[in-house]
N, CA and C atoms as an extended XYZ file, in Angstrom:
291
Properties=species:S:1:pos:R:3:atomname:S:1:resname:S:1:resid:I:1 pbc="F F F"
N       -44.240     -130.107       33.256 N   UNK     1
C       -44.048     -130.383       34.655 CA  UNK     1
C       -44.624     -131.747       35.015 C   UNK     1
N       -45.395     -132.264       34.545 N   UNK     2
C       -46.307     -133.304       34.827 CA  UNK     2
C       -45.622     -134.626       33.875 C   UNK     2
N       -44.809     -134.562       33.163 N   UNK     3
C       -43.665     -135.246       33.080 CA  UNK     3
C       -42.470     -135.891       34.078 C   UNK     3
N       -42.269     -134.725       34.586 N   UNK     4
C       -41.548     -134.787       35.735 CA  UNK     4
C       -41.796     -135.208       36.429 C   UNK     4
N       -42.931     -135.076       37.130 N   UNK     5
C       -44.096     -135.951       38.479 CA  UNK     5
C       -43.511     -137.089       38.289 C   UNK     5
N       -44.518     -136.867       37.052 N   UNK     6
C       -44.224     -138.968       36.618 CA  UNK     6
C       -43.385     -139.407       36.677 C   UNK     6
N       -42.006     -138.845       36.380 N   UNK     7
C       -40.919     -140.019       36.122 CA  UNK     7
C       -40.488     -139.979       37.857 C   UNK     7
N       -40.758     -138.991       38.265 N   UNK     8
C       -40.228     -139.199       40.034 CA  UNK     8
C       -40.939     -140.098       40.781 C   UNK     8
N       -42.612     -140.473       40.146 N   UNK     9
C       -43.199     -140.951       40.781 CA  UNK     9
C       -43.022     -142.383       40.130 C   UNK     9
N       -42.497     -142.419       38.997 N   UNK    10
C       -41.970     -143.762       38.345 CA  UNK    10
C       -40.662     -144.249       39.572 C   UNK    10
N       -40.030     -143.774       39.359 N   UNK    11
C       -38.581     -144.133       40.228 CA  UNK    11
C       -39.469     -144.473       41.512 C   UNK    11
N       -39.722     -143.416       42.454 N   UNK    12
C       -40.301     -143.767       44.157 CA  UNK    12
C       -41.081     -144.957       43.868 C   UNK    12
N       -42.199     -145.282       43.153 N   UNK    13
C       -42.885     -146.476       42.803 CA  UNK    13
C       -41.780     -147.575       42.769 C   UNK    13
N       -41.085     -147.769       41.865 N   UNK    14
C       -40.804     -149.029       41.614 CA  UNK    14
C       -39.192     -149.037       43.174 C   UNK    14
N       -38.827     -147.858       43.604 N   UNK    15
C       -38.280     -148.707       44.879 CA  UNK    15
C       -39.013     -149.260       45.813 C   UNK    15
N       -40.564     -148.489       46.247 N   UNK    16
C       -40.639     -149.088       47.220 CA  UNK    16
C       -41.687     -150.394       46.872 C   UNK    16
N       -41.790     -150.175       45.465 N   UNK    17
C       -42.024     -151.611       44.792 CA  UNK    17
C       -41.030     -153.301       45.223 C   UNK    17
N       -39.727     -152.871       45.131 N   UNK    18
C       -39.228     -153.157       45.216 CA  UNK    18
C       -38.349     -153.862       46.322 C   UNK    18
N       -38.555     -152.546       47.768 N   UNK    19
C       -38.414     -153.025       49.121 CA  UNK    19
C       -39.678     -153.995       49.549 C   UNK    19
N       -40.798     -153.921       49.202 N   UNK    20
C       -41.975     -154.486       49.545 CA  UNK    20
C       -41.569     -156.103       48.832 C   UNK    20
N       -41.266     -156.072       47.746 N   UNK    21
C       -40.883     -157.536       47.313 CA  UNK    21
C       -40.305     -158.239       47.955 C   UNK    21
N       -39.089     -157.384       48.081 N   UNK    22
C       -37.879     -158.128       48.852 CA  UNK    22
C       -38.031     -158.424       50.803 C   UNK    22
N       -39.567     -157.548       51.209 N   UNK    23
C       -39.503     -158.108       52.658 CA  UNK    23
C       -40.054     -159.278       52.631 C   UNK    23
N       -41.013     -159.102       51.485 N   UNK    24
C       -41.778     -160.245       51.899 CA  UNK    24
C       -41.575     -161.674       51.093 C   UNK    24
N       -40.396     -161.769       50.693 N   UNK    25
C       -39.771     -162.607       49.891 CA  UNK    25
C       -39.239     -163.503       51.158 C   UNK    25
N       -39.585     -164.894       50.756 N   UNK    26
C       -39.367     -165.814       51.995 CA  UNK    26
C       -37.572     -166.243       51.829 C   UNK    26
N       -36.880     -165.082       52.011 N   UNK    27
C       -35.624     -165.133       52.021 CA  UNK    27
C       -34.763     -165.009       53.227 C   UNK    27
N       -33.996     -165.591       53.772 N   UNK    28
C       -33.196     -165.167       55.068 CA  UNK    28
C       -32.853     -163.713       54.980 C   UNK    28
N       -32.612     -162.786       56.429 N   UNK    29
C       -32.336     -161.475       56.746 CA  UNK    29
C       -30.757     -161.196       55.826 C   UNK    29
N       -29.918     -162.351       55.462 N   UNK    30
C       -28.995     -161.696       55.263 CA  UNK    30
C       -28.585     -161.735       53.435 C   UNK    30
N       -29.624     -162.184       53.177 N   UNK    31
C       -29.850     -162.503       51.747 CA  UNK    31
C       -30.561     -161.096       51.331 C   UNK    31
N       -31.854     -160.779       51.961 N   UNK    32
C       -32.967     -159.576       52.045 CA  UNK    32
C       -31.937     -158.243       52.052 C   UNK    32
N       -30.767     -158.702       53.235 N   UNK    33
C       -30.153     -157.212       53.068 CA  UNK    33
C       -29.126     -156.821       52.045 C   UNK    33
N       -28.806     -158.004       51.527 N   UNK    34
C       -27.666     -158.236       50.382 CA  UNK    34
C       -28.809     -157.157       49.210 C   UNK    34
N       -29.704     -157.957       48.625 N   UNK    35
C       -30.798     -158.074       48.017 CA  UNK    35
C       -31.212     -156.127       47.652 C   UNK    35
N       -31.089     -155.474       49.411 N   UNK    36
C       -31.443     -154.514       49.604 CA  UNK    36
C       -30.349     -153.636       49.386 C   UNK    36
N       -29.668     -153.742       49.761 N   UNK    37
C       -28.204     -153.099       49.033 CA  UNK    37
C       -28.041     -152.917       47.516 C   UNK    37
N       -27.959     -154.161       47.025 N   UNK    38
C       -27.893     -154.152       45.338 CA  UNK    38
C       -29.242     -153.431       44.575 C   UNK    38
N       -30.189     -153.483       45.663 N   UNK    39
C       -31.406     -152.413       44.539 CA  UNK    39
C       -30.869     -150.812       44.904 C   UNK    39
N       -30.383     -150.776       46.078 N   UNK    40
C       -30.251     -149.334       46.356 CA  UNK    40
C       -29.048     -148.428       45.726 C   UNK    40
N       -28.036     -149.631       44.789 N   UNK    41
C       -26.934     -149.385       44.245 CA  UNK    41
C       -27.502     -149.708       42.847 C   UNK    41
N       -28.696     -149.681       42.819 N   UNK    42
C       -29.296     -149.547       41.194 CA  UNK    42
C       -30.025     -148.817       41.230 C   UNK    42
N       -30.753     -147.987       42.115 N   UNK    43
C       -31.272     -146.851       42.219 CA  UNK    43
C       -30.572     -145.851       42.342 C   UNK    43
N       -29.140     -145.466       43.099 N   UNK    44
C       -28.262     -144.228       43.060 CA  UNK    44
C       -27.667     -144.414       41.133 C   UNK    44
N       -27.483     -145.507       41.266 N   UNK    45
C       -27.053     -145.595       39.394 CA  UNK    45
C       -27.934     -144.760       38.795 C   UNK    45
N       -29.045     -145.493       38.730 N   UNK    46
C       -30.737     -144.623       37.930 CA  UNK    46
C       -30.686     -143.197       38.306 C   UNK    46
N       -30.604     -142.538       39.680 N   UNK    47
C       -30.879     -141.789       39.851 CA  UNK    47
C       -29.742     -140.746       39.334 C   UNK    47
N       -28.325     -141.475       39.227 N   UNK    48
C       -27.070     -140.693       38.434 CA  UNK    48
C       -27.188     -140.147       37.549 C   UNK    48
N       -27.969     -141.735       36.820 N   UNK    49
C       -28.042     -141.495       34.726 CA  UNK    49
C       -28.730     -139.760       35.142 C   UNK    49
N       -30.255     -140.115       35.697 N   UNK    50
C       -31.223     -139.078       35.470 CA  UNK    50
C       -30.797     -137.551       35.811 C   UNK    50
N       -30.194     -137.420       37.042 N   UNK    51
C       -29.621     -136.021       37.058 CA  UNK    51
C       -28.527     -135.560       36.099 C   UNK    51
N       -27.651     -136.500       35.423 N   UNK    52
C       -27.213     -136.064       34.067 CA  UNK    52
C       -28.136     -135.877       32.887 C   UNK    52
N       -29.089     -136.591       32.798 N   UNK    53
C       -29.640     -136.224       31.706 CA  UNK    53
C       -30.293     -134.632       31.523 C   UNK    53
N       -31.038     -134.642       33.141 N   UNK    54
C       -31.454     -133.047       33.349 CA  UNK    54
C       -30.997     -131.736       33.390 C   UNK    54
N       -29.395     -132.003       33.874 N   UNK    55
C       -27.985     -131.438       33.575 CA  UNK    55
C       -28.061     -130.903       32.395 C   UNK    55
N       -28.130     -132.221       31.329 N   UNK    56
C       -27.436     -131.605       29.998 CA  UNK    56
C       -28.678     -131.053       29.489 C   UNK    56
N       -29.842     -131.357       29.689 N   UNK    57
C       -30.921     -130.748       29.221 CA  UNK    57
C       -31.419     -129.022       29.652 C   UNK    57
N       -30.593     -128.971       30.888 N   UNK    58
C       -30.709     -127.634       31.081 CA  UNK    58
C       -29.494     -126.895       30.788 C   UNK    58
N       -28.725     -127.566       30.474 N   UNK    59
C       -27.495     -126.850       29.994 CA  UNK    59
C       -27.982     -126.538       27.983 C   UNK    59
N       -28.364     -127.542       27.556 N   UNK    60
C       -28.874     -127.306       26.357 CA  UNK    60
C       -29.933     -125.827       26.251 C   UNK    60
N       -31.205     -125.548       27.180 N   UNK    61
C       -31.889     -124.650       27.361 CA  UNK    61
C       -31.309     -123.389       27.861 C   UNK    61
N       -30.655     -123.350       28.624 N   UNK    62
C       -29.315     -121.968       28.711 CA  UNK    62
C       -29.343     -121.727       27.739 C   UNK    62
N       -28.090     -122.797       26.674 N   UNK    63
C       -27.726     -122.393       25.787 CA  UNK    63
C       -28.425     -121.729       24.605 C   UNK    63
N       -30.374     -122.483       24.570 N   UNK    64
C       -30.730     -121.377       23.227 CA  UNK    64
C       -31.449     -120.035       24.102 C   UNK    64
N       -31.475     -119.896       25.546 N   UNK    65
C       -32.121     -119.124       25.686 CA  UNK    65
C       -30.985     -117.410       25.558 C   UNK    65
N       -29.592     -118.141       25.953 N   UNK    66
C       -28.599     -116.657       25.678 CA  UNK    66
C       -28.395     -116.843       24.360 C   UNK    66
N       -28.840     -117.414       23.242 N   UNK    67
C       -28.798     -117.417       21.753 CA  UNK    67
C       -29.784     -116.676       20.940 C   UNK    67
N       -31.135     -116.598       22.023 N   UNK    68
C       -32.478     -116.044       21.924 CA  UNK    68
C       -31.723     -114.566       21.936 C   UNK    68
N       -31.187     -114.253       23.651 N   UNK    69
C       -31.045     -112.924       24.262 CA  UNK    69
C       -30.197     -112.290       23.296 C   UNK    69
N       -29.269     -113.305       22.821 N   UNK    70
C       -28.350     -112.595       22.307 CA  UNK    70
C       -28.962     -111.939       21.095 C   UNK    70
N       -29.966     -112.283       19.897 N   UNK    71
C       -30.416     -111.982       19.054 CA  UNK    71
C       -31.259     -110.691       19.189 C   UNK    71
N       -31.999     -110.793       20.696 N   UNK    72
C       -32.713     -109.606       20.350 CA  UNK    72
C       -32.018     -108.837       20.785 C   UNK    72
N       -30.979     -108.652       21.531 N   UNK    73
C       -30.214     -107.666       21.701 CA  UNK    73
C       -29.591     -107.149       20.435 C   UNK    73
N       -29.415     -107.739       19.453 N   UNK    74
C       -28.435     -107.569       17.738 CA  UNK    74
C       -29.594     -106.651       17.750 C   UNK    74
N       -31.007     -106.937       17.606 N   UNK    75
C       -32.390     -106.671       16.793 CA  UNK    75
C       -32.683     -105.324       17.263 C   UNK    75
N       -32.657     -105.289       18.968 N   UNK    76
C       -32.651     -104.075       19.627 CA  UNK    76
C       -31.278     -102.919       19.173 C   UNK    76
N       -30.256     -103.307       19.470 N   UNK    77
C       -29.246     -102.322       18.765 CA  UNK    77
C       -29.288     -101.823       17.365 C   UNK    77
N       -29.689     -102.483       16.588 N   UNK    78
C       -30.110     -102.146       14.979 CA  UNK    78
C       -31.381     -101.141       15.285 C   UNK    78
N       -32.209     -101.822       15.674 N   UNK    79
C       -33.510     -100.740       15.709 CA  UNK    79
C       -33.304      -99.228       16.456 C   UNK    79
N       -32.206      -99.442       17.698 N   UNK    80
C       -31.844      -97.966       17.959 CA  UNK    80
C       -31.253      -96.994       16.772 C   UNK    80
N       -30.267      -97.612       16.452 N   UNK    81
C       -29.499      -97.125       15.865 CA  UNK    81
C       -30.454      -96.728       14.287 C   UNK    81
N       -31.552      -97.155       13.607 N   UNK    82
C       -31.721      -97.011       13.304 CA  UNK    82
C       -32.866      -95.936       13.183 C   UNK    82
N       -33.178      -95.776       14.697 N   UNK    83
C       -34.198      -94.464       14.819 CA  UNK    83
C       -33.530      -93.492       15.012 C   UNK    83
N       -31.612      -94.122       15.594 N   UNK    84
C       -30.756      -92.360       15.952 CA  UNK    84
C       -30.747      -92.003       14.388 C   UNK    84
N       -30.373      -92.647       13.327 N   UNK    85
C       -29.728      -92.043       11.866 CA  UNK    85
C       -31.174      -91.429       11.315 C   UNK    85
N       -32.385      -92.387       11.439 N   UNK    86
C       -33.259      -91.561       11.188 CA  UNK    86
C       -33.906      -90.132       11.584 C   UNK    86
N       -33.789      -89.431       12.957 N   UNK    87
C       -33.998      -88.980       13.779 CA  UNK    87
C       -32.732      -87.830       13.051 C   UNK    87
N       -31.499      -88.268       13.109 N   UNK    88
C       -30.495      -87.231       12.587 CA  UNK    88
C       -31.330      -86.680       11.111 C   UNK    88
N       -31.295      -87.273       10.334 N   UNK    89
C       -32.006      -87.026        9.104 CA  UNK    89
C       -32.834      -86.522        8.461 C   UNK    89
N       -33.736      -86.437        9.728 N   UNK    90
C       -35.011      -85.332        9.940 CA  UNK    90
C       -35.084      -84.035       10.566 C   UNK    90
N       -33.216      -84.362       11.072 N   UNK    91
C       -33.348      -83.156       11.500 CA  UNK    91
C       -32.467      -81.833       10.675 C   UNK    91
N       -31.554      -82.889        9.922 N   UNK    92
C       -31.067      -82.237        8.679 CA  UNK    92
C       -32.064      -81.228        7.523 C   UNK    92
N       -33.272      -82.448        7.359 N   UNK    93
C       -33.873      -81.752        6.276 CA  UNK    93
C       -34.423      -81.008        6.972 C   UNK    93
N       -35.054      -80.652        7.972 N   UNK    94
C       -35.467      -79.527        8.437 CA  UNK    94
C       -35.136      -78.320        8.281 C   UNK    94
N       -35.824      -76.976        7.709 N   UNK    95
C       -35.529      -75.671        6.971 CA  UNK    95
C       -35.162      -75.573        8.648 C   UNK    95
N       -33.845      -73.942        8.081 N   UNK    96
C       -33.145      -73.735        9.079 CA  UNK    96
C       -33.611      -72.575        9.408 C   UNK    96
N       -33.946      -72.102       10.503 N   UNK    97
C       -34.992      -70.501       10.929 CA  UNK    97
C       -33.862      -69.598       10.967 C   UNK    97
């Protein structure tokens, strides 16, 4: 989780890193807003890449966690089935009154 912080607090850092540069950059208002536009159309970019990456990363974790489920469910059905045949078996050898 503390991964995560960071990289959110990486991104928020370096925009308003970034707006702070650009006010106080001895640039005319219409340069500053040009300026301010093109970071904010490199931040929805950044912020694109990153929600795909988290996408596929949780799409990856789905995937081994119903790979997990699916196994112990195999593991669980074997083990029933293997206490019903046993269970029959014991009750076979059992002398008959």
């Amino acid at each position: 989780m503390s991964k995560k912080k960071f990289g959110i607090g990486l991104i928020v850092g370096a925009i308003v890193g970034s707006v702070a540069a650009l006010l106080t950059a001895p640039k005319s208002g219409k340069e500053t807003r040009e300026d301010l536009k093109r970071k904010a159309a490199e931040a929805k970019t950044e912020v694109g890449k990153r929600a795909e990456q988290v996408k596929a990363k949780a799409n990856e974790v789905a995937g081994q966690a119903k790979n997990t489920a699916d196994h112990v469910k195999d593991v669980a059905s074997s083990a029933v089935e293997g206490v019903k045949t046993g269970f029959s078996k014991s009750q076979e050898d059992k002398p008959k009154r």
